[in-house]
């Protein structure tokens, strides 16, 4: 049995007519960049996320870059980021000639460690960028508190987390000053190419984001400030508008797939208790924290943290061999991320060394994403867990 890490075809076929019509509607209009399709999409995202402003942009990376430009990050400024994330989180800071100041992660959630954030604040700190990695909210309360006390902006990297809720039920991306989303095709809500979104409840920031999206002017060829081309295509907006009403259903399916994995791993005697971060036994697999239980799912008001499982990550001491074994058995898998920022060649100037961020390093050495997409069948999940069992016990 073949089990891809992600298969987008079933989703396309389930919405083929609507998607094809939307694409043709843009072709008929011959209006390709921004315009009514994008404006309607932005209104729909404001409703979905419960925020005042949503601004469509060219990618998740550009959302982060534009957010930092909107708060005037530049040379001499420090921006606190986790060392364990997708490259763009730190890359955009360096592109503006500011300094990414790295922190370790919480090993249970893989997200930025708020205690480490506090230690890294200096007079030069202008922003903190928590990442809601794999679709799970970072611990926002202490981050917002320390940011407000020190007059520091919070830019949320919610690229993997559209629809994720923090413990108070607020959508991530609407808690800090600016939220940044990606519509890269593999995200829970993916476009047909690159796309992204920035969100804010602050009118002045929204103004800056809007003008810096189009080279810094309200009016063509008159530039108030330096901006860039961060525009989103109408085609992407049209596709996203068809998909958005289905997003919650898809994320719920990912959550029930996650629940089924927990059940299967437990039944097979393979898993340590969810949430454990240290291996007692090398023949065990560590699962992500079971932050939701059936009781919680049924009581909306008590949702602590609504994980949308953009990725389902297992951890094992034999990660590299398991990766090879799963690949040989045609089971899709991926390492997110094999090298933390402090060990990347391009960040040698930050003067870090192996050992500086032990939890991030451990996560890089032991984690592996396995298939979790909504259309994954129970049979495929049983097969994945059986194969992992075969590997671990051989
Ligand atoms: C955490 C994180 N930040 C930023 C990005 C950048 O998004 P994009 O690929 O749309 O530029 C991604 C996308 O993979 C991501 O996962």
CSV table of C-alpha atoms and ligand atoms in Angstrom, one decimal:
chain,number,residue,atom,x,y,z
A,1,UNK,CA,0.0,0.0,0.0
A,2,UNK,CA,1.3,3.4,-0.9
A,3,UNK,CA,0.7,6.2,1.6
A,4,UNK,CA,1.9,9.7,0.4
A,5,UNK,CA,2.7,12.4,3.0
A,6,UNK,CA,0.1,14.5,1.3
A,7,UNK,CA,-2.3,13.9,-1.6
A,8,UNK,CA,-4.1,17.0,-2.8
A,9,UNK,CA,-6.0,15.2,-5.7
A,10,UNK,CA,-9.0,14.0,-3.6
A,11,UNK,CA,-9.6,17.5,-2.3
A,12,UNK,CA,-9.4,18.9,-5.9
A,13,UNK,CA,-11.8,16.3,-7.2
A,14,UNK,CA,-14.3,17.0,-4.4
A,15,UNK,CA,-14.5,20.7,-5.3
A,16,UNK,CA,-13.6,20.5,-9.0
A,17,UNK,CA,-16.6,22.2,-10.5
A,18,UNK,CA,-16.4,25.2,-8.0
A,19,UNK,CA,-12.7,25.5,-8.4
A,20,UNK,CA,-12.7,25.3,-12.2
A,21,UNK,CA,-15.6,27.9,-12.3
A,22,UNK,CA,-13.6,30.2,-10.0
A,23,UNK,CA,-10.5,30.0,-12.1
A,24,UNK,CA,-12.5,30.6,-15.3
A,25,UNK,CA,-14.3,33.6,-13.6
A,26,UNK,CA,-10.8,35.2,-13.1
A,27,UNK,CA,-9.9,34.4,-16.7
A,28,UNK,CA,-13.1,36.0,-18.0
A,29,UNK,CA,-12.6,39.1,-15.8
A,30,UNK,CA,-9.0,39.5,-17.1
A,31,UNK,CA,-8.3,41.1,-13.7
A,32,UNK,CA,-5.3,39.3,-12.4
A,33,UNK,CA,-3.7,41.1,-9.5
A,34,UNK,CA,-5.5,42.4,-6.4
A,35,UNK,CA,-8.9,43.8,-7.4
A,36,UNK,CA,-12.4,42.6,-6.3
A,37,UNK,CA,-11.6,38.9,-5.9
A,38,UNK,CA,-8.8,39.8,-3.4
A,39,UNK,CA,-11.0,42.4,-1.6
A,40,UNK,CA,-13.8,39.8,-1.2
A,41,UNK,CA,-11.3,37.3,0.0
A,42,UNK,CA,-9.9,39.7,2.6
A,43,UNK,CA,-13.4,40.4,4.0
A,44,UNK,CA,-14.0,36.6,4.2
A,45,UNK,CA,-10.8,36.1,6.2
A,46,UNK,CA,-11.7,39.0,8.6
A,47,UNK,CA,-15.0,37.1,9.3
A,48,UNK,CA,-13.3,33.8,9.7
A,49,UNK,CA,-10.4,34.9,11.9
A,50,UNK,CA,-12.5,37.6,13.8
A,51,UNK,CA,-10.0,40.4,13.1
A,52,UNK,CA,-10.3,43.9,11.8
A,53,UNK,CA,-7.9,43.8,8.9
A,54,UNK,CA,-6.8,41.0,6.6
A,55,UNK,CA,-4.5,41.8,3.7
A,56,UNK,CA,-3.6,39.3,1.0
A,57,UNK,CA,0.1,39.1,0.0
A,58,UNK,CA,2.3,37.1,-2.3
A,59,UNK,CA,3.5,34.4,0.2
A,60,UNK,CA,4.0,33.5,3.8
A,61,UNK,CA,7.6,34.7,3.6
A,62,UNK,CA,6.5,38.0,2.2
A,63,UNK,CA,3.9,38.3,4.9
A,64,UNK,CA,6.7,38.1,7.5
A,65,UNK,CA,8.9,40.5,5.6
A,66,UNK,CA,6.1,43.0,5.1
A,67,UNK,CA,5.1,42.7,8.8
A,68,UNK,CA,8.7,43.6,9.9
A,69,UNK,CA,8.8,46.4,7.3
A,70,UNK,CA,5.5,47.8,8.6
A,71,UNK,CA,7.0,48.2,12.1
A,72,UNK,CA,10.3,49.6,10.6
A,73,UNK,CA,12.7,46.9,11.6
A,74,UNK,CA,16.2,47.7,10.3
A,75,UNK,CA,19.9,47.7,11.1
A,76,UNK,CA,20.7,47.6,14.9
A,77,UNK,CA,17.3,46.1,15.8
A,78,UNK,CA,16.9,42.7,17.4
A,79,UNK,CA,14.1,40.3,16.7
A,80,UNK,CA,13.6,37.3,18.9
A,81,UNK,CA,12.8,34.0,17.1
A,82,UNK,CA,12.9,30.3,17.9
A,83,UNK,CA,15.9,28.5,16.4
A,84,UNK,CA,13.7,25.6,15.4
A,85,UNK,CA,11.3,26.7,12.6
A,86,UNK,CA,11.1,27.0,8.8
A,87,UNK,CA,14.0,29.2,7.4
A,88,UNK,CA,11.8,32.2,6.6
A,89,UNK,CA,11.2,33.0,10.2
A,90,UNK,CA,14.8,34.1,10.8
A,91,UNK,CA,15.7,34.8,7.1
A,92,UNK,CA,13.4,37.8,6.9
A,93,UNK,CA,15.0,39.4,9.9
A,94,UNK,CA,18.5,39.2,8.3
A,95,UNK,CA,17.2,40.4,5.0
A,96,UNK,CA,16.3,43.7,6.7
A,97,UNK,CA,19.9,43.8,8.2
A,98,UNK,CA,18.5,43.3,11.7
A,99,UNK,CA,19.7,40.6,14.0
A,100,UNK,CA,17.7,37.4,14.7
A,101,UNK,CA,18.1,36.6,18.4
A,102,UNK,CA,17.5,32.9,18.8
A,103,UNK,CA,15.7,31.0,21.6
A,104,UNK,CA,15.2,27.4,22.4
A,105,UNK,CA,11.8,25.6,22.2
A,106,UNK,CA,9.5,23.9,24.6
A,107,UNK,CA,10.1,20.2,23.9
A,108,UNK,CA,6.4,19.3,24.3
A,109,UNK,CA,4.9,21.7,21.8
A,110,UNK,CA,8.0,22.4,19.7
A,111,UNK,CA,7.2,26.1,20.1
A,112,UNK,CA,9.2,29.1,21.4
A,113,UNK,CA,10.1,28.8,25.1
A,114,UNK,CA,8.7,31.9,26.8
A,115,UNK,CA,11.2,31.7,29.6
A,116,UNK,CA,14.1,31.8,27.1
A,117,UNK,CA,12.4,34.8,25.4
A,118,UNK,CA,12.5,36.8,28.7
A,119,UNK,CA,16.2,36.1,29.0
A,120,UNK,CA,16.9,37.4,25.5
A,121,UNK,CA,15.3,40.8,25.8
A,122,UNK,CA,17.7,43.8,25.5
A,123,UNK,CA,17.3,47.5,24.8
A,124,UNK,CA,17.6,46.7,21.1
A,125,UNK,CA,14.7,44.2,21.0
A,126,UNK,CA,12.0,45.5,18.7
A,127,UNK,CA,9.9,42.4,18.1
A,128,UNK,CA,9.2,38.8,19.2
A,129,UNK,CA,8.2,36.3,16.5
A,130,UNK,CA,6.5,33.2,18.0
A,131,UNK,CA,5.8,30.5,15.5
A,132,UNK,CA,2.7,28.3,15.8
A,133,UNK,CA,4.6,25.3,14.6
A,134,UNK,CA,2.8,22.3,13.0
A,135,UNK,CA,-0.6,24.0,13.6
A,136,UNK,CA,-0.4,24.3,17.4
A,137,UNK,CA,-0.5,27.7,19.2
A,138,UNK,CA,2.6,29.0,20.9
A,139,UNK,CA,2.2,29.9,24.6
A,140,UNK,CA,1.0,33.5,23.9
A,141,UNK,CA,0.1,34.8,27.3
A,142,UNK,CA,3.6,35.2,28.8
A,143,UNK,CA,4.9,36.4,25.4
A,144,UNK,CA,2.3,39.1,25.2
A,145,UNK,CA,2.9,40.1,28.8
A,146,UNK,CA,6.6,40.5,28.5
A,147,UNK,CA,6.2,42.3,25.1
A,148,UNK,CA,3.7,44.8,26.5
A,149,UNK,CA,5.9,45.5,29.6
A,150,UNK,CA,8.8,46.2,27.3
A,151,UNK,CA,7.0,48.0,24.5
A,152,UNK,CA,8.0,45.3,22.0
A,153,UNK,CA,5.8,44.3,19.0
A,154,UNK,CA,4.7,40.7,18.5
A,155,UNK,CA,4.6,39.3,15.0
A,156,UNK,CA,3.0,35.9,14.9
A,157,UNK,CA,4.3,33.4,12.3
A,158,UNK,CA,1.0,31.6,11.8
A,159,UNK,CA,2.1,30.2,8.4
A,160,UNK,CA,1.2,26.6,9.5
A,161,UNK,CA,-1.8,27.6,11.7
A,162,UNK,CA,-4.8,29.0,9.9
A,163,UNK,CA,-7.8,28.2,12.2
A,164,UNK,CA,-5.6,27.3,15.2
A,165,UNK,CA,-7.0,28.7,18.4
A,166,UNK,CA,-5.1,29.6,21.6
A,167,UNK,CA,-6.6,28.6,24.9
A,168,UNK,CA,-9.0,31.5,25.1
A,169,UNK,CA,-10.5,30.4,21.7
A,170,UNK,CA,-8.9,33.3,19.9
A,171,UNK,CA,-7.5,32.5,16.4
A,172,UNK,CA,-3.7,32.7,16.3
A,173,UNK,CA,-2.6,35.5,14.1
A,174,UNK,CA,-5.0,37.9,15.9
A,175,UNK,CA,-3.4,37.9,19.3
A,176,UNK,CA,-0.1,39.8,18.6
A,177,UNK,CA,0.3,43.0,16.6
A,178,UNK,CA,0.5,41.4,13.2
A,179,UNK,CA,-0.3,37.8,12.1
A,180,UNK,CA,1.3,36.2,9.1
A,181,UNK,CA,-0.2,33.2,7.2
A,182,UNK,CA,1.0,31.1,4.2
A,183,UNK,CA,-1.2,29.5,1.5
A,184,UNK,CA,1.6,27.3,0.2
A,185,UNK,CA,-0.2,24.3,-1.3
A,186,UNK,CA,0.7,21.9,1.5
A,187,UNK,CA,-0.8,24.1,4.2
A,188,UNK,CA,-4.3,23.2,5.6
A,189,UNK,CA,-5.6,26.0,3.3
A,190,UNK,CA,-3.4,25.9,0.2
A,191,UNK,CA,-3.6,27.9,-2.9
A,192,UNK,CA,-2.6,26.9,-6.4
A,193,UNK,CA,0.8,28.5,-6.1
A,194,UNK,CA,2.3,31.0,-3.6
A,195,UNK,CA,0.1,33.2,-1.5
A,196,UNK,CA,-0.1,34.6,2.0
A,197,UNK,CA,-2.0,36.9,4.4
A,198,UNK,CA,-1.2,39.5,7.1
A,199,UNK,CA,-3.8,40.3,9.8
A,200,UNK,CA,-4.0,43.1,12.4
A,201,UNK,CA,-6.5,44.9,14.6
A,202,UNK,CA,-4.5,48.1,14.5
A,203,UNK,CA,-5.6,50.7,11.9
A,204,UNK,CA,-2.2,52.4,11.6
A,205,UNK,CA,-0.4,49.1,11.1
A,206,UNK,CA,-3.0,48.1,8.5
A,207,UNK,CA,-2.4,51.3,6.6
A,208,UNK,CA,1.4,50.6,6.6
A,209,UNK,CA,0.9,47.0,5.5
A,210,UNK,CA,-1.4,48.1,2.7
A,211,UNK,CA,0.8,50.7,1.3
A,212,UNK,CA,4.1,48.8,1.7
A,213,UNK,CA,2.4,45.9,-0.2
A,214,UNK,CA,2.4,48.1,-3.3
A,215,UNK,CA,5.8,49.9,-3.2
A,216,UNK,CA,4.8,52.3,-0.4
A,217,UNK,CA,2.3,54.5,-2.0
A,218,UNK,CA,-1.4,55.2,-1.8
A,219,UNK,CA,-1.4,56.3,-5.3
A,220,UNK,CA,0.5,54.8,-8.2
A,221,UNK,CA,3.9,56.4,-8.8
A,222,UNK,CA,3.8,58.5,-5.6
A,223,UNK,CA,5.8,56.8,-2.9
A,224,UNK,CA,5.5,57.9,0.8
A,225,UNK,CA,7.7,55.1,2.1
A,226,UNK,CA,9.8,52.3,0.8
A,227,UNK,CA,7.7,49.2,0.1
A,228,UNK,CA,7.8,46.3,-2.3
A,229,UNK,CA,5.7,44.1,-4.5
A,230,UNK,CA,3.9,41.9,-2.1
A,231,UNK,CA,0.6,41.6,-4.0
A,232,UNK,CA,-1.4,38.4,-4.3
A,233,UNK,CA,-2.9,37.2,-7.6
A,234,UNK,CA,-6.7,37.2,-8.1
A,235,UNK,CA,-6.4,33.5,-9.2
A,236,UNK,CA,-5.1,32.6,-5.8
A,237,UNK,CA,-7.8,34.6,-4.1
A,238,UNK,CA,-10.5,32.9,-6.2
A,239,UNK,CA,-9.2,29.4,-5.3
A,240,UNK,CA,-8.9,30.3,-1.6
A,241,UNK,CA,-12.4,31.7,-1.5
A,242,UNK,CA,-13.7,28.3,-2.7
A,243,UNK,CA,-11.7,26.4,-0.1
A,244,UNK,CA,-12.1,28.6,3.0
A,245,UNK,CA,-15.7,27.4,3.8
A,246,UNK,CA,-14.3,23.8,3.9
A,247,UNK,CA,-11.3,24.5,6.1
A,248,UNK,CA,-12.7,23.7,9.5
A,249,UNK,CA,-14.1,20.4,8.2
A,250,UNK,CA,-10.6,19.5,6.9
A,251,UNK,CA,-8.9,20.5,10.1
A,252,UNK,CA,-11.4,18.4,12.1
A,253,UNK,CA,-10.6,15.4,9.9
A,254,UNK,CA,-6.9,15.9,10.6
A,255,UNK,CA,-7.7,16.1,14.3
A,256,UNK,CA,-9.6,12.8,14.2
A,257,UNK,CA,-6.8,11.2,12.2
A,258,UNK,CA,-4.4,12.4,15.0
A,259,UNK,CA,-6.7,10.8,17.6
A,260,UNK,CA,-6.7,7.6,15.7
A,261,UNK,CA,-2.9,7.5,15.6
A,262,UNK,CA,-2.9,8.0,19.3
A,263,UNK,CA,-5.2,5.0,19.7
A,264,UNK,CA,-3.2,2.8,17.3
A,265,UNK,CA,0.2,3.6,18.8
A,266,UNK,CA,-1.1,2.9,22.2
A,267,UNK,CA,-2.8,-0.3,21.2
A,268,UNK,CA,0.4,-1.5,19.7
A,269,UNK,CA,2.4,-0.7,22.9
A,270,UNK,CA,4.6,1.6,20.9
A,271,UNK,CA,4.0,5.0,22.5
A,272,UNK,CA,5.2,6.6,25.7
A,273,UNK,CA,2.5,8.8,27.3
A,274,UNK,CA,1.7,11.7,25.0
A,275,UNK,CA,3.6,14.8,26.0
A,276,UNK,CA,6.7,13.0,27.2
A,277,UNK,CA,9.9,14.4,25.8
A,278,UNK,CA,12.5,12.0,27.0
A,279,UNK,CA,13.0,8.4,26.0
A,280,UNK,CA,12.9,5.8,28.7
A,281,UNK,CA,13.1,3.1,26.2
A,282,UNK,CA,14.6,3.3,22.7
A,283,UNK,CA,11.9,1.0,21.3
A,284,UNK,CA,9.3,3.6,22.0
A,285,UNK,CA,7.9,6.5,19.9
A,286,UNK,CA,7.1,9.8,21.4
A,287,UNK,CA,3.9,11.4,20.3
A,288,UNK,CA,2.9,15.1,20.3
A,289,UNK,CA,1.1,16.2,23.4
A,290,UNK,CA,-2.5,15.0,23.5
A,291,UNK,CA,-3.7,18.5,24.0
A,292,UNK,CA,-7.2,17.6,23.2
A,293,UNK,CA,-9.3,14.8,24.5
A,294,UNK,CA,-12.7,13.8,23.4
A,295,UNK,CA,-14.3,15.5,26.3
A,296,UNK,CA,-12.6,18.7,25.4
A,297,UNK,CA,-13.6,18.5,21.8
A,298,UNK,CA,-17.2,18.3,22.8
A,299,UNK,CA,-17.2,21.3,25.1
A,300,UNK,CA,-16.2,24.2,22.9
A,301,UNK,CA,-15.9,26.7,25.7
A,302,UNK,CA,-13.2,24.5,27.3
A,303,UNK,CA,-11.0,24.1,24.3
A,304,UNK,CA,-7.5,24.8,25.6
A,305,UNK,CA,-5.7,24.9,22.4
A,306,UNK,CA,-7.2,23.9,19.1
A,307,UNK,CA,-4.4,22.2,17.2
A,308,UNK,CA,-5.0,21.9,13.4
A,309,UNK,CA,-2.3,19.3,12.8
A,310,UNK,CA,-0.7,20.8,9.7
A,311,UNK,CA,1.9,18.1,10.6
A,312,UNK,CA,1.7,15.1,12.9
A,313,UNK,CA,5.2,14.6,14.3
A,314,UNK,CA,6.5,11.5,16.0
A,315,UNK,CA,9.8,11.3,17.7
A,316,UNK,CA,12.2,8.3,17.9
A,317,UNK,CA,15.8,7.8,18.7
A,318,UNK,CA,16.2,5.8,15.5
A,319,UNK,CA,14.8,8.6,13.3
A,320,UNK,CA,17.1,8.4,10.3
A,321,UNK,CA,16.8,4.6,10.0
A,322,UNK,CA,13.0,4.9,10.4
A,323,UNK,CA,12.9,7.5,7.7
A,324,UNK,CA,14.8,5.2,5.3
A,325,UNK,CA,12.5,2.2,6.2
A,326,UNK,CA,9.3,4.2,5.7
A,327,UNK,CA,10.5,5.5,2.4
A,328,UNK,CA,11.4,2.0,1.2
A,329,UNK,CA,7.9,1.0,2.1
A,330,UNK,CA,6.4,3.9,0.2
A,331,UNK,CA,5.1,5.7,3.2
A,332,UNK,CA,5.6,9.5,2.9
A,333,UNK,CA,7.5,11.2,5.6
A,334,UNK,CA,9.7,14.3,6.1
A,335,UNK,CA,12.0,15.8,8.6
A,336,UNK,CA,10.9,19.3,9.8
A,337,UNK,CA,13.6,20.6,10.4
A,338,UNK,CA,16.9,18.8,10.3
A,339,UNK,CA,19.1,21.8,11.1
A,340,UNK,CA,18.1,24.5,13.6
A,341,UNK,CA,19.1,28.1,12.7
A,342,UNK,CA,22.0,28.3,15.0
A,343,UNK,CA,23.7,25.5,13.1
A,344,UNK,CA,23.0,26.9,9.6
A,345,UNK,CA,26.0,28.0,7.6
A,346,UNK,CA,24.3,31.3,6.7
A,347,UNK,CA,23.9,32.2,10.4
A,348,UNK,CA,27.6,31.6,11.3
A,349,UNK,CA,27.8,35.3,12.1
A,350,UNK,CA,25.4,34.8,15.1
A,351,UNK,CA,28.3,32.9,16.7
A,352,UNK,CA,26.5,30.0,18.1
A,353,UNK,CA,27.6,26.4,18.5
A,354,UNK,CA,26.2,22.9,18.9
A,355,UNK,CA,24.8,22.6,22.4
A,356,UNK,CA,23.6,26.1,22.7
A,357,UNK,CA,19.9,25.1,22.2
A,358,UNK,CA,19.6,21.5,23.4
A,359,UNK,CA,15.8,21.0,23.0
A,360,UNK,CA,15.9,22.3,19.5
A,361,UNK,CA,18.8,20.1,18.6
A,362,UNK,CA,17.1,17.1,20.1
A,363,UNK,CA,13.9,17.8,18.1
A,364,UNK,CA,16.0,18.1,14.9
A,365,UNK,CA,17.6,14.8,15.6
A,366,UNK,CA,14.4,12.8,16.6
A,367,UNK,CA,11.4,14.2,14.8
A,368,UNK,CA,9.6,12.8,11.8
A,369,UNK,CA,6.3,13.9,10.1
A,370,UNK,CA,4.0,11.1,9.0
A,371,UNK,CA,0.9,11.4,6.8
A,372,UNK,CA,-2.1,13.2,8.5
A,373,UNK,CA,-4.0,14.8,5.6
A,374,UNK,CA,-7.8,14.8,5.8
A,375,UNK,CA,-8.5,12.2,3.2
A,376,UNK,CA,-6.1,9.6,4.7
A,377,UNK,CA,-8.0,6.4,5.4
A,378,UNK,CA,-8.1,4.3,8.6
A,379,UNK,CA,-6.6,1.4,6.6
A,380,UNK,CA,-3.7,3.6,5.6
A,381,UNK,CA,-3.1,4.7,9.2
A,382,UNK,CA,-3.2,1.1,10.4
A,383,UNK,CA,-0.6,0.3,7.7
A,384,UNK,CA,1.7,3.2,8.8
A,385,UNK,CA,1.6,2.2,12.4
A,386,UNK,CA,2.1,-1.5,11.5
A,387,UNK,CA,5.2,-0.6,9.5
A,388,UNK,CA,6.6,1.5,12.3
A,389,UNK,CA,6.0,-1.4,14.7
A,390,UNK,CA,7.8,-3.8,12.3
A,391,UNK,CA,10.7,-1.4,12.2
A,392,UNK,CA,11.0,-0.7,15.9
A,393,UNK,CA,10.7,-4.3,16.9
A,394,UNK,CA,12.9,-5.9,14.2
B,1,LIG,C1,6.7,28.5,9.9
B,1,LIG,C2,6.7,29.0,8.5
B,1,LIG,N1,7.0,30.3,8.3
B,1,LIG,C3,7.0,30.8,7.1
B,1,LIG,C4,6.7,30.1,6.0
B,1,LIG,C5,6.9,30.7,4.6
B,1,LIG,O1,5.7,30.6,3.9
B,1,LIG,P1,5.8,30.6,2.3
B,1,LIG,O2,6.3,29.2,1.9
B,1,LIG,O3,4.4,30.8,1.8
B,1,LIG,O4,6.7,31.7,1.8
B,1,LIG,C6,6.4,28.8,6.1
B,1,LIG,C7,6.1,27.9,4.9
B,1,LIG,O5,6.5,26.8,4.8
B,1,LIG,C8,6.4,28.2,7.4
B,1,LIG,O6,6.1,26.9,7.6
